[in-house]
Structure formats: C-alpha cells, structure tokens
Amino acid sequence: MLLVGEVKISLLHTHNTTSAETLRMLRVNDEVRQQFYQYFSDGMSPIEAIRFHENKFLLEDNFMGLANASLNPTHNQIYYLHECWRDTNLGSSINPFGKLKEKVPFYESIGTTVKFHDDHLWAVLLVTPLMKRNHPLSSSKEIIFIDSTASCETSSSTITIMLSATKVGALPLAVMIHASQCMQNYINAFELLKMNFPQCFGGQDHPDIS
C-alpha cells in the first residue's frame, strides 16, 4: 500500500544567517578566487596571502567581511586554492616535467636555458642570461662555491647553486634542481651543465679551485 505524503519547502532560514559561524561556511566567490591566484602568481605563499588579504579588512574595520568565507576564505580553502593554482601553473609536484616542457619555449624566448634529465633521479639545469654573462669572466675560472638547500617545496627537492667569487661579491653561474642529495643525482645535474655549457668556467671546462 502506497503512503501519501506532502512535502512543504520553506525558503526562509530558521537559523541566524549572519553569525560568524554561518558566514565561515560560505563558498569562495569567483572574484576572490582570482585575487588569490594573483597573490600566488606574485610570489606569495599561502600564509603570506592569508595575512595580506586579512589586513585589507582590518584596515577598514570590516569585521563582517573578515568573518565571511566568500570574501575572506578559511585557511583550508586558501591551501586548496594554492594547490589548484600550483597544478595549473607549475604542474604536479609528483611529475612536474609535463608543465616544464610546455614552458621551455617561453624560457628560451627570454634567453634562459632549461635542460632536464628525466628519470627517478631527475635533475633540471637553469641558466639565465645574467648567469651566461658571468661565464666568460676571469673570476669564473678561479674559486667556485657550490651550495645545496634540501627539502624545498612540496616535492622535497634539492636546489644547488654554483657561484663564482668576485670583488663585488658572489655571482651565479648556474642553478640545478634535483630529486635528492645522492651522488648519482649530483652527477646527473652536473652532467647537464657539462653537456650544455662545457666552458662556463671562464672559457675552461673546469675551475682552477673548487
């Protein structure tokens, strides 16, 4: 036997729609989403973007806006937006080479050389026009400093920068980004430099002191 029922829908909220708790449940609107994408494009980290955006409301004493997640997203929403922006502009942290290959023609158009070794011990060589101008200098054949910083970004990669010592300070010759700090990974990175810039040490294939 079928049961007969009647459903009535009321469009009036029975709860407070302007409380801080309710406002924090709103979705981020499209304009604010684009604002945060621009923050990330300008080089801000998620926490820097959070502070910068919140300060806009604090300067205007706009506490309703500060509590409204559609205008001032929650931390979780902002970190999610950053992940979306990163995947679109930088590629996946697991496999960034697809996006990197797309951008190589752009880098070449501004005089920057990008080369990569693509396997599980991946490596990327980055040489800008400024670095290329430093290669023929006599100081580049003398003392060379090499410094690595590990656990960078979400990929936990290593950034290695090569510098020459001059009277005006250290000048960069090349930057290498690689998966780890194992010996073979360093070999892969420096092989890229050797193959593409064999005489980057003041016209020599090796520095006098390293």
Coordinates of N, CA and C in Angstrom, one line a residue:
M1 N 0.9 -1.2 0.0 CA 0.0 0.0 0.0 C 0.9 1.2 0.0
L2 N 0.6 2.2 -1.0 CA 1.4 3.4 -1.1 C 1.0 4.4 0.0
L3 N 2.0 5.0 0.6 CA 1.8 6.1 1.6 C 1.7 7.4 0.9
V4 N 0.8 8.2 1.3 CA 0.6 9.5 0.7 C 1.2 10.5 1.6
G5 N 2.1 11.4 1.1 CA 2.7 12.4 2.0 C 2.7 13.8 1.3
E6 N 2.9 14.8 2.0 CA 3.0 16.1 1.4 C 4.3 16.8 2.0
V7 N 5.1 17.3 1.0 CA 6.3 18.0 1.4 C 6.2 19.5 1.1
K8 N 6.5 20.2 2.2 CA 6.5 21.7 2.0 C 7.9 22.2 2.2
I9 N 8.3 23.1 1.3 CA 9.7 23.7 1.3 C 9.5 25.1 1.6
S10 N 10.2 25.5 2.7 CA 10.2 26.9 3.1 C 11.6 27.5 2.7
L11 N 11.6 28.6 2.0 CA 12.8 29.3 1.6 C 13.3 30.2 2.7
L12 N 12.7 30.3 3.8 CA 13.1 31.1 4.9 C 14.0 30.3 5.8
H13 N 15.2 30.9 6.1 CA 16.1 30.2 7.1 C 15.5 30.3 8.5
T14 N 15.7 29.2 9.2 CA 15.2 29.1 10.6 C 16.4 29.4 11.6
H15 N 17.5 29.7 11.0 CA 18.7 29.9 11.8 C 19.3 31.3 11.4
N16 N 20.2 31.8 12.3 CA 20.9 33.1 12.0 C 21.8 32.9 10.8
T17 N 21.6 33.7 9.8 CA 22.5 33.6 8.6 C 23.6 34.6 8.6
T18 N 23.7 35.4 9.6 CA 24.7 36.4 9.7 C 25.7 36.2 10.8
S19 N 25.6 35.1 11.5 CA 26.6 34.8 12.6 C 27.9 34.4 11.9
A20 N 29.0 34.6 12.7 CA 30.3 34.3 12.2 C 30.5 32.8 11.8
E21 N 29.8 31.9 12.6 CA 29.9 30.5 12.3 C 29.3 30.2 11.0
T22 N 28.1 30.8 10.7 CA 27.5 30.5 9.4 C 28.2 31.1 8.3
L23 N 28.7 32.3 8.4 CA 29.4 33.0 7.3 C 30.7 32.2 6.9
R24 N 31.3 31.5 7.9 CA 32.6 30.8 7.6 C 32.3 29.5 6.7
M25 N 31.0 29.2 6.5 CA 30.7 28.0 5.7 C 30.4 28.4 4.3
L26 N 30.5 29.6 3.9 CA 30.2 30.0 2.5 C 31.3 29.7 1.6
R27 N 31.0 29.5 0.3 CA 32.0 29.2 -0.7 C 32.7 30.4 -1.1
V28 N 33.9 30.3 -1.6 CA 34.7 31.4 -2.1 C 34.1 31.9 -3.4
N29 N 33.9 33.2 -3.5 CA 33.3 33.7 -4.8 C 34.4 33.8 -5.8
D30 N 34.0 33.9 -7.1 CA 35.0 33.8 -8.2 C 36.0 34.9 -8.2
E31 N 35.5 36.1 -7.8 CA 36.4 37.3 -7.8 C 37.5 37.1 -6.8
V32 N 37.2 36.6 -5.6 CA 38.1 36.4 -4.6 C 39.1 35.3 -5.0
R33 N 38.6 34.3 -5.6 CA 39.4 33.2 -6.1 C 40.5 33.7 -7.0
Q34 N 40.1 34.6 -7.9 CA 41.1 35.2 -8.9 C 42.1 36.0 -8.2
Q35 N 41.7 36.7 -7.1 CA 42.6 37.5 -6.3 C 43.7 36.7 -5.7
F36 N 43.3 35.6 -5.1 CA 44.3 34.7 -4.5 C 45.2 34.1 -5.6
Y37 N 44.7 33.7 -6.7 CA 45.5 33.2 -7.8 C 46.6 34.3 -8.2
Q38 N 46.2 35.6 -8.2 CA 47.1 36.6 -8.5 C 48.2 36.8 -7.4
Y39 N 47.7 36.6 -6.1 CA 48.7 36.6 -5.0 C 49.8 35.6 -5.2
F40 N 49.4 34.4 -5.5 CA 50.3 33.3 -5.7 C 51.2 33.5 -6.9
S41 N 50.6 34.1 -8.0 CA 51.4 34.5 -9.2 C 52.5 35.5 -8.9
D42 N 52.2 36.4 -7.9 CA 53.1 37.4 -7.5 C 54.2 36.9 -6.5
G43 N 54.1 35.6 -6.2 CA 55.2 35.0 -5.4 C 54.8 34.8 -3.9
M44 N 53.6 35.1 -3.5 CA 53.2 34.9 -2.1 C 53.0 33.4 -1.8
S45 N 53.3 33.0 -0.6 CA 53.0 31.7 -0.1 C 51.6 31.8 0.4
P46 N 50.9 30.6 0.7 CA 49.6 30.7 1.2 C 49.5 31.5 2.5
I47 N 50.4 31.3 3.4 CA 50.3 32.1 4.7 C 50.5 33.6 4.5
E48 N 51.4 34.0 3.5 CA 51.6 35.4 3.2 C 50.3 36.0 2.6
A49 N 49.7 35.2 1.7 CA 48.4 35.6 1.1 C 47.3 35.8 2.1
I50 N 47.3 34.9 3.1 CA 46.3 35.0 4.2 C 46.4 36.3 4.9
R51 N 47.7 36.6 5.4 CA 47.9 37.8 6.1 C 47.6 39.0 5.3
F52 N 48.1 39.0 4.1 CA 47.9 40.2 3.2 C 46.4 40.5 3.0
H53 N 45.6 39.4 2.7 CA 44.2 39.6 2.5 C 43.4 40.0 3.7
E54 N 43.8 39.4 4.9 CA 43.1 39.7 6.1 C 43.3 41.2 6.5
N55 N 44.6 41.7 6.2 CA 44.9 43.0 6.6 C 44.0 44.1 5.9
K56 N 43.5 43.7 4.7 CA 42.7 44.6 3.9 C 41.4 44.9 4.7
F57 N 40.8 43.9 5.3 CA 39.6 44.0 6.1 C 39.9 44.7 7.5
L58 N 41.1 44.4 8.0 CA 41.4 45.0 9.3 C 41.6 46.5 9.2
L59 N 42.2 47.0 8.0 CA 42.4 48.4 7.8 C 41.1 49.2 7.7
E60 N 40.1 48.5 7.2 CA 38.8 49.1 7.0 C 37.8 48.8 8.2
D61 N 38.3 48.1 9.2 CA 37.5 47.7 10.4 C 36.2 46.9 9.9
N62 N 36.4 46.1 8.8 CA 35.3 45.4 8.2 C 35.3 44.0 8.8
F63 N 34.7 43.8 10.0 CA 34.8 42.6 10.7 C 33.7 41.6 10.1
M64 N 32.7 42.1 9.5 CA 31.7 41.2 8.8 C 32.4 40.5 7.6
G65 N 33.1 41.3 6.9 CA 33.9 40.8 5.7 C 34.9 39.8 6.2
L66 N 35.6 40.1 7.3 CA 36.6 39.2 7.8 C 36.1 37.9 8.2
A67 N 34.8 37.8 8.6 CA 34.2 36.5 9.1 C 33.6 35.8 7.9
N68 N 33.4 36.5 6.8 CA 32.7 35.9 5.6 C 33.7 35.1 4.7
A69 N 33.5 33.8 4.7 CA 34.4 32.9 3.9 C 34.4 33.2 2.4
S70 N 33.2 33.7 1.9 CA 33.2 34.0 0.5 C 34.1 35.2 0.1
L71 N 34.3 36.1 1.1 CA 35.2 37.2 0.9 C 36.6 37.0 1.5
N72 N 36.6 36.3 2.6 CA 37.9 36.1 3.3 C 38.0 34.6 3.6
P73 N 38.5 33.8 2.6 CA 38.4 32.3 2.8 C 39.1 31.8 4.0
T74 N 38.7 30.6 4.4 CA 39.3 29.9 5.6 C 40.7 29.4 5.1
H75 N 41.5 29.1 6.1 CA 42.9 28.6 5.8 C 42.8 27.3 4.9
N76 N 41.9 26.4 5.2 CA 41.8 25.2 4.4 C 41.4 25.6 2.9
Q77 N 40.5 26.5 2.8 CA 40.1 26.9 1.4 C 41.3 27.5 0.7
I78 N 42.1 28.3 1.3 CA 43.2 29.0 0.7 C 44.3 28.0 0.3
Y79 N 44.6 27.0 1.2 CA 45.5 26.0 0.8 C 45.0 25.2 -0.4
Y80 N 43.7 24.9 -0.5 CA 43.2 24.2 -1.6 C 43.3 25.1 -2.9
L81 N 43.1 26.4 -2.8 CA 43.2 27.3 -3.9 C 44.7 27.3 -4.4
H82 N 45.6 27.2 -3.4 CA 47.0 27.2 -3.8 C 47.4 25.9 -4.5
E83 N 46.8 24.8 -4.1 CA 47.1 23.5 -4.8 C 46.5 23.6 -6.2
C84 N 45.3 24.2 -6.4 CA 44.8 24.3 -7.7 C 45.6 25.2 -8.6
W85 N 46.1 26.3 -8.1 CA 47.0 27.2 -8.8 C 48.3 26.6 -9.2
R86 N 48.8 25.8 -8.2 CA 50.1 25.2 -8.4 C 50.0 24.1 -9.6
D87 N 49.0 23.3 -9.5 CA 48.8 22.3 -10.5 C 48.6 22.9 -11.9
T88 N 47.9 24.0 -12.0 CA 47.7 24.7 -13.3 C 49.0 25.4 -13.8
N89 N 49.7 26.0 -12.9 CA 50.8 26.9 -13.4 C 52.2 26.2 -13.3
L90 N 52.4 25.3 -12.4 CA 53.7 24.7 -12.1 C 53.7 23.2 -12.4
G91 N 52.5 22.6 -12.5 CA 52.4 21.1 -12.7 C 52.4 20.4 -11.4
S92 N 52.2 19.1 -11.5 CA 52.1 18.3 -10.3 C 53.4 18.2 -9.6
S93 N 53.4 18.2 -8.3 CA 54.7 18.1 -7.5 C 55.3 16.7 -7.7
I94 N 54.5 15.7 -8.1 CA 55.0 14.4 -8.3 C 55.7 14.3 -9.6
N95 N 55.1 14.9 -10.7 CA 55.7 14.8 -12.0 C 55.6 16.2 -12.7
P96 N 56.5 17.1 -12.4 CA 56.4 18.5 -12.9 C 56.9 18.7 -14.4
F97 N 57.4 17.6 -15.0 CA 58.0 17.7 -16.3 C 57.1 18.1 -17.4
G98 N 55.8 17.6 -17.3 CA 54.8 18.0 -18.3 C 54.7 19.5 -18.4
K99 N 54.5 20.2 -17.3 CA 54.3 21.6 -17.4 C 55.6 22.3 -17.7
L100 N 56.8 21.7 -17.3 CA 58.1 22.3 -17.6 C 58.3 22.3 -19.1
K101 N 58.0 21.2 -19.7 CA 58.2 21.1 -21.2 C 57.4 22.1 -21.9
E102 N 56.2 22.4 -21.4 CA 55.3 23.4 -22.0 C 56.0 24.7 -22.0
K103 N 56.7 25.0 -20.9 CA 57.2 26.4 -20.7 C 58.6 26.6 -21.3
V104 N 59.3 25.5 -21.7 CA 60.6 25.7 -22.3 C 60.7 26.7 -23.4
P105 N 59.8 26.7 -24.4 CA 59.8 27.7 -25.5 C 59.8 29.1 -24.9
F106 N 59.0 29.4 -23.9 CA 58.9 30.7 -23.3 C 60.2 31.1 -22.7
Y107 N 60.8 30.2 -21.9 CA 62.1 30.4 -21.3 C 63.2 30.7 -22.3
E108 N 63.2 30.0 -23.4 CA 64.2 30.2 -24.5 C 64.0 31.5 -25.1
S109 N 62.7 32.0 -25.2 CA 62.4 33.3 -25.9 C 63.0 34.5 -25.1
I110 N 63.2 34.3 -23.8 CA 63.8 35.4 -22.9 C 65.3 35.1 -22.6
G111 N 65.9 34.1 -23.3 CA 67.3 33.8 -23.2 C 67.7 32.9 -22.1
T112 N 66.7 32.3 -21.5 CA 67.0 31.4 -20.3 C 67.1 29.9 -20.8
T113 N 68.1 29.2 -20.5 CA 68.3 27.8 -20.9 C 67.8 26.9 -19.8
V114 N 66.9 26.0 -20.1 CA 66.4 25.0 -19.2 C 66.6 23.6 -19.8
K115 N 67.3 22.8 -19.1 CA 67.6 21.4 -19.6 C 67.2 20.4 -18.5
F116 N 66.8 19.2 -18.8 CA 66.5 18.3 -17.7 C 66.8 16.9 -18.0
H117 N 67.1 16.2 -17.0 CA 67.4 14.7 -17.0 C 66.2 14.1 -16.4
D118 N 65.4 13.3 -17.2 CA 64.1 12.8 -16.7 C 64.1 11.3 -16.4
D119 N 64.4 11.0 -15.1 CA 64.1 9.6 -14.6 C 63.9 9.7 -13.1
H120 N 63.9 8.6 -12.4 CA 63.6 8.7 -11.0 C 64.6 9.6 -10.2
L121 N 65.8 9.8 -10.7 CA 66.8 10.7 -10.1 C 66.9 11.9 -11.1
W122 N 65.8 12.6 -11.2 CA 65.6 13.7 -12.1 C 66.5 14.9 -11.7
A123 N 66.8 15.7 -12.7 CA 67.6 16.9 -12.5 C 67.2 18.0 -13.5
V124 N 67.2 19.2 -13.1 CA 66.9 20.3 -14.0 C 68.0 21.4 -13.9
L125 N 68.5 21.8 -15.1 CA 69.5 22.9 -15.1 C 68.8 24.2 -15.6
L126 N 69.1 25.2 -14.8 CA 68.6 26.6 -15.2 C 69.7 27.6 -15.3
V127 N 69.8 28.2 -16.4 CA 70.9 29.2 -16.6 C 70.2 30.4 -17.3
T128 N 70.2 31.5 -16.6 CA 69.6 32.8 -17.0 C 70.6 33.6 -17.8
P129 N 70.1 34.6 -18.6 CA 71.0 35.5 -19.3 C 72.1 36.1 -18.4
L130 N 71.7 36.5 -17.2 CA 72.7 37.1 -16.2 C 73.8 36.0 -15.9
M131 N 73.4 34.8 -15.7 CA 74.4 33.7 -15.4 C 75.3 33.5 -16.6
K132 N 74.7 33.6 -17.8 CA 75.6 33.4 -19.0 C 76.6 34.5 -19.2
R133 N 76.3 35.7 -18.8 CA 77.2 36.8 -18.9 C 78.4 36.6 -17.9
N134 N 78.1 35.8 -16.9 CA 79.2 35.6 -15.9 C 80.2 34.5 -16.3
H135 N 79.8 33.7 -17.2 CA 80.6 32.5 -17.6 C 82.0 32.9 -18.2
P136 N 82.1 34.0 -19.0 CA 83.4 34.3 -19.6 C 84.3 35.1 -18.6
L137 N 83.8 35.5 -17.5 CA 84.6 36.3 -16.6 C 85.8 35.5 -16.1
S138 N 86.9 36.2 -15.9 CA 88.1 35.6 -15.4 C 87.9 35.0 -14.0
S139 N 87.0 35.7 -13.2 CA 86.8 35.2 -11.8 C 86.1 33.8 -11.9
S140 N 85.4 33.5 -13.0 CA 84.7 32.2 -13.1 C 85.6 31.0 -13.2
K141 N 86.9 31.3 -13.5 CA 87.9 30.2 -13.6 C 88.6 30.0 -12.3
E142 N 88.3 30.8 -11.3 CA 89.1 30.7 -10.0 C 88.3 29.9 -9.0
I143 N 88.0 30.5 -7.9 CA 87.3 29.8 -6.8 C 85.8 29.7 -7.1
I144 N 85.2 28.5 -7.0 CA 83.8 28.3 -7.3 C 83.2 27.8 -6.0
F145 N 82.1 28.4 -5.6 CA 81.3 27.9 -4.5 C 80.1 27.2 -4.9
I146 N 79.8 26.1 -4.3 CA 78.6 25.3 -4.6 C 77.8 25.1 -3.3
D147 N 76.5 25.5 -3.3 CA 75.7 25.4 -2.1 C 74.4 24.7 -2.4
S148 N 74.0 23.7 -1.6 CA 72.8 23.0 -1.8 C 71.8 23.2 -0.6
T149 N 70.6 23.4 -1.0 CA 69.5 23.5 0.0 C 68.5 22.4 -0.2
A150 N 68.3 21.6 0.8 CA 67.4 20.4 0.6 C 66.0 20.6 1.1
S151 N 65.2 19.7 0.8 CA 63.8 19.7 1.3 C 63.0 20.9 0.9
C152 N 63.2 21.3 -0.4 CA 62.5 22.5 -0.9 C 61.1 22.2 -1.5
E153 N 60.2 23.0 -1.3 CA 58.8 22.9 -1.8 C 58.2 21.5 -1.4
T154 N 57.0 21.2 -1.9 CA 56.3 20.0 -1.5 C 57.0 18.8 -2.1
S155 N 57.8 18.9 -3.1 CA 58.5 17.8 -3.7 C 59.7 17.4 -2.9
S156 N 60.1 18.2 -1.9 CA 61.3 17.9 -1.1 C 62.6 17.8 -2.0
S157 N 62.6 18.5 -3.0 CA 63.8 18.5 -3.9 C 64.9 19.3 -3.4
T158 N 66.1 19.2 -4.0 CA 67.3 19.9 -3.6 C 67.6 21.0 -4.6
I159 N 67.9 22.2 -4.2 CA 68.4 23.3 -5.1 C 69.9 23.5 -4.9
T160 N 70.6 23.4 -5.9 CA 72.1 23.6 -5.9 C 72.4 24.8 -6.7
I161 N 73.1 25.7 -6.1 CA 73.5 26.9 -6.9 C 75.0 27.0 -6.9
M162 N 75.6 27.4 -8.1 CA 77.0 27.4 -8.3 C 77.4 28.9 -8.5
L163 N 78.4 29.4 -7.7 CA 78.7 30.8 -7.7 C 80.2 31.0 -7.8
S164 N 80.6 32.1 -8.5 CA 82.0 32.5 -8.6 C 82.2 33.7 -7.6
A165 N 83.4 33.7 -7.1 CA 83.8 34.8 -6.2 C 84.4 35.9 -6.9
T166 N 83.9 37.2 -6.7 CA 84.4 38.4 -7.4 C 84.6 39.5 -6.3
K167 N 85.1 40.6 -6.8 CA 85.3 41.7 -5.8 C 84.0 42.3 -5.4
V168 N 83.0 42.1 -6.2 CA 81.7 42.7 -5.9 C 80.8 41.7 -5.2
G169 N 81.3 40.6 -4.9 CA 80.5 39.5 -4.2 C 80.4 38.3 -5.1
A170 N 79.5 37.4 -4.7 CA 79.3 36.1 -5.4 C 78.4 36.3 -6.6
L171 N 78.7 35.8 -7.7 CA 77.9 35.9 -8.9 C 77.5 34.5 -9.3
P172 N 76.2 34.3 -9.7 CA 75.7 33.0 -10.0 C 76.1 32.5 -11.4
L173 N 76.4 31.3 -11.5 CA 76.8 30.7 -12.8 C 75.7 29.7 -13.3
A174 N 75.1 29.0 -12.4 CA 74.0 28.1 -12.8 C 73.2 27.6 -11.5
V175 N 72.0 27.2 -11.8 CA 71.2 26.7 -10.7 C 70.7 25.3 -11.2
M176 N 70.8 24.3 -10.3 CA 70.4 22.9 -10.6 C 69.4 22.5 -9.5
I177 N 68.3 22.0 -10.0 CA 67.3 21.4 -9.1 C 67.2 19.9 -9.3
H178 N 67.3 19.1 -8.2 CA 67.4 17.7 -8.4 C 66.6 17.0 -7.3
A179 N 66.3 15.7 -7.5 CA 65.4 15.0 -6.7 C 65.9 14.7 -5.3
S180 N 67.2 14.4 -5.2 CA 67.8 14.1 -3.9 C 69.2 14.5 -3.8
Q181 N 69.9 14.2 -2.7 CA 71.3 14.5 -2.5 C 72.2 13.3 -2.6
C182 N 71.8 12.3 -3.3 CA 72.7 11.1 -3.5 C 73.7 11.5 -4.6
M183 N 74.8 10.7 -4.6 CA 75.9 11.0 -5.5 C 75.5 11.0 -7.0
Q184 N 74.7 10.0 -7.3 CA 74.3 9.8 -8.7 C 73.4 11.0 -9.2
N185 N 72.6 11.5 -8.3 CA 71.7 12.7 -8.6 C 72.6 13.9 -8.9
Y186 N 73.6 14.1 -8.1 CA 74.5 15.2 -8.3 C 75.2 15.0 -9.7
I187 N 75.6 13.8 -10.0 CA 76.3 13.5 -11.3 C 75.3 13.9 -12.4
N188 N 74.1 13.5 -12.3 CA 73.1 13.8 -13.3 C 73.0 15.3 -13.5
A189 N 73.0 16.1 -12.4 CA 72.8 17.5 -12.5 C 74.0 18.2 -13.2
F190 N 75.2 17.8 -12.7 CA 76.4 18.4 -13.3 C 76.7 17.9 -14.7
E191 N 76.2 16.8 -15.1 CA 76.4 16.3 -16.5 C 75.6 17.2 -17.4
L192 N 74.4 17.7 -16.9 CA 73.6 18.7 -17.7 C 74.4 19.9 -18.0
L193 N 75.1 20.4 -16.9 CA 75.9 21.6 -17.0 C 77.1 21.4 -18.0
K194 N 77.7 20.2 -17.8 CA 78.9 19.9 -18.7 C 78.5 19.8 -20.1
M195 N 77.4 19.2 -20.4 CA 77.0 19.0 -21.8 C 76.5 20.3 -22.5
N196 N 75.9 21.2 -21.7 CA 75.3 22.4 -22.3 C 76.2 23.6 -22.2
F197 N 77.0 23.6 -21.2 CA 77.9 24.8 -21.0 C 79.3 24.2 -20.7
P198 N 80.0 23.6 -21.7 CA 81.3 22.9 -21.4 C 82.4 23.9 -21.0
Q199 N 82.3 25.2 -21.3 CA 83.4 26.1 -21.0 C 82.8 27.3 -20.2
C200 N 82.0 27.0 -19.1 CA 81.4 28.0 -18.3 C 82.3 28.6 -17.3
F201 N 83.5 28.0 -17.1 CA 84.5 28.5 -16.1 C 85.5 29.4 -16.7
G202 N 85.1 30.5 -17.2 CA 86.0 31.5 -17.8 C 86.7 31.0 -19.0
G203 N 85.9 30.2 -19.8 CA 86.4 29.6 -21.1 C 87.1 28.3 -20.9
Q204 N 87.1 27.8 -19.6 CA 87.7 26.5 -19.4 C 86.6 25.5 -19.0
D205 N 87.0 24.2 -19.1 CA 86.0 23.1 -18.8 C 86.0 22.7 -17.3
H206 N 86.8 23.5 -16.5 CA 86.9 23.2 -15.1 C 87.5 24.4 -14.4
P207 N 87.1 24.6 -13.2 CA 87.7 25.8 -12.4 C 89.1 25.4 -11.9
D208 N 89.9 26.4 -11.6 CA 91.3 26.2 -11.1 C 91.1 25.6 -9.6
I209 N 90.2 26.2 -8.9 CA 90.0 25.7 -7.5 C 88.5 25.5 -7.3
S210 N 88.1 24.4 -6.7 CA 86.6 24.2 -6.5 C 86.4 23.7 -5.0

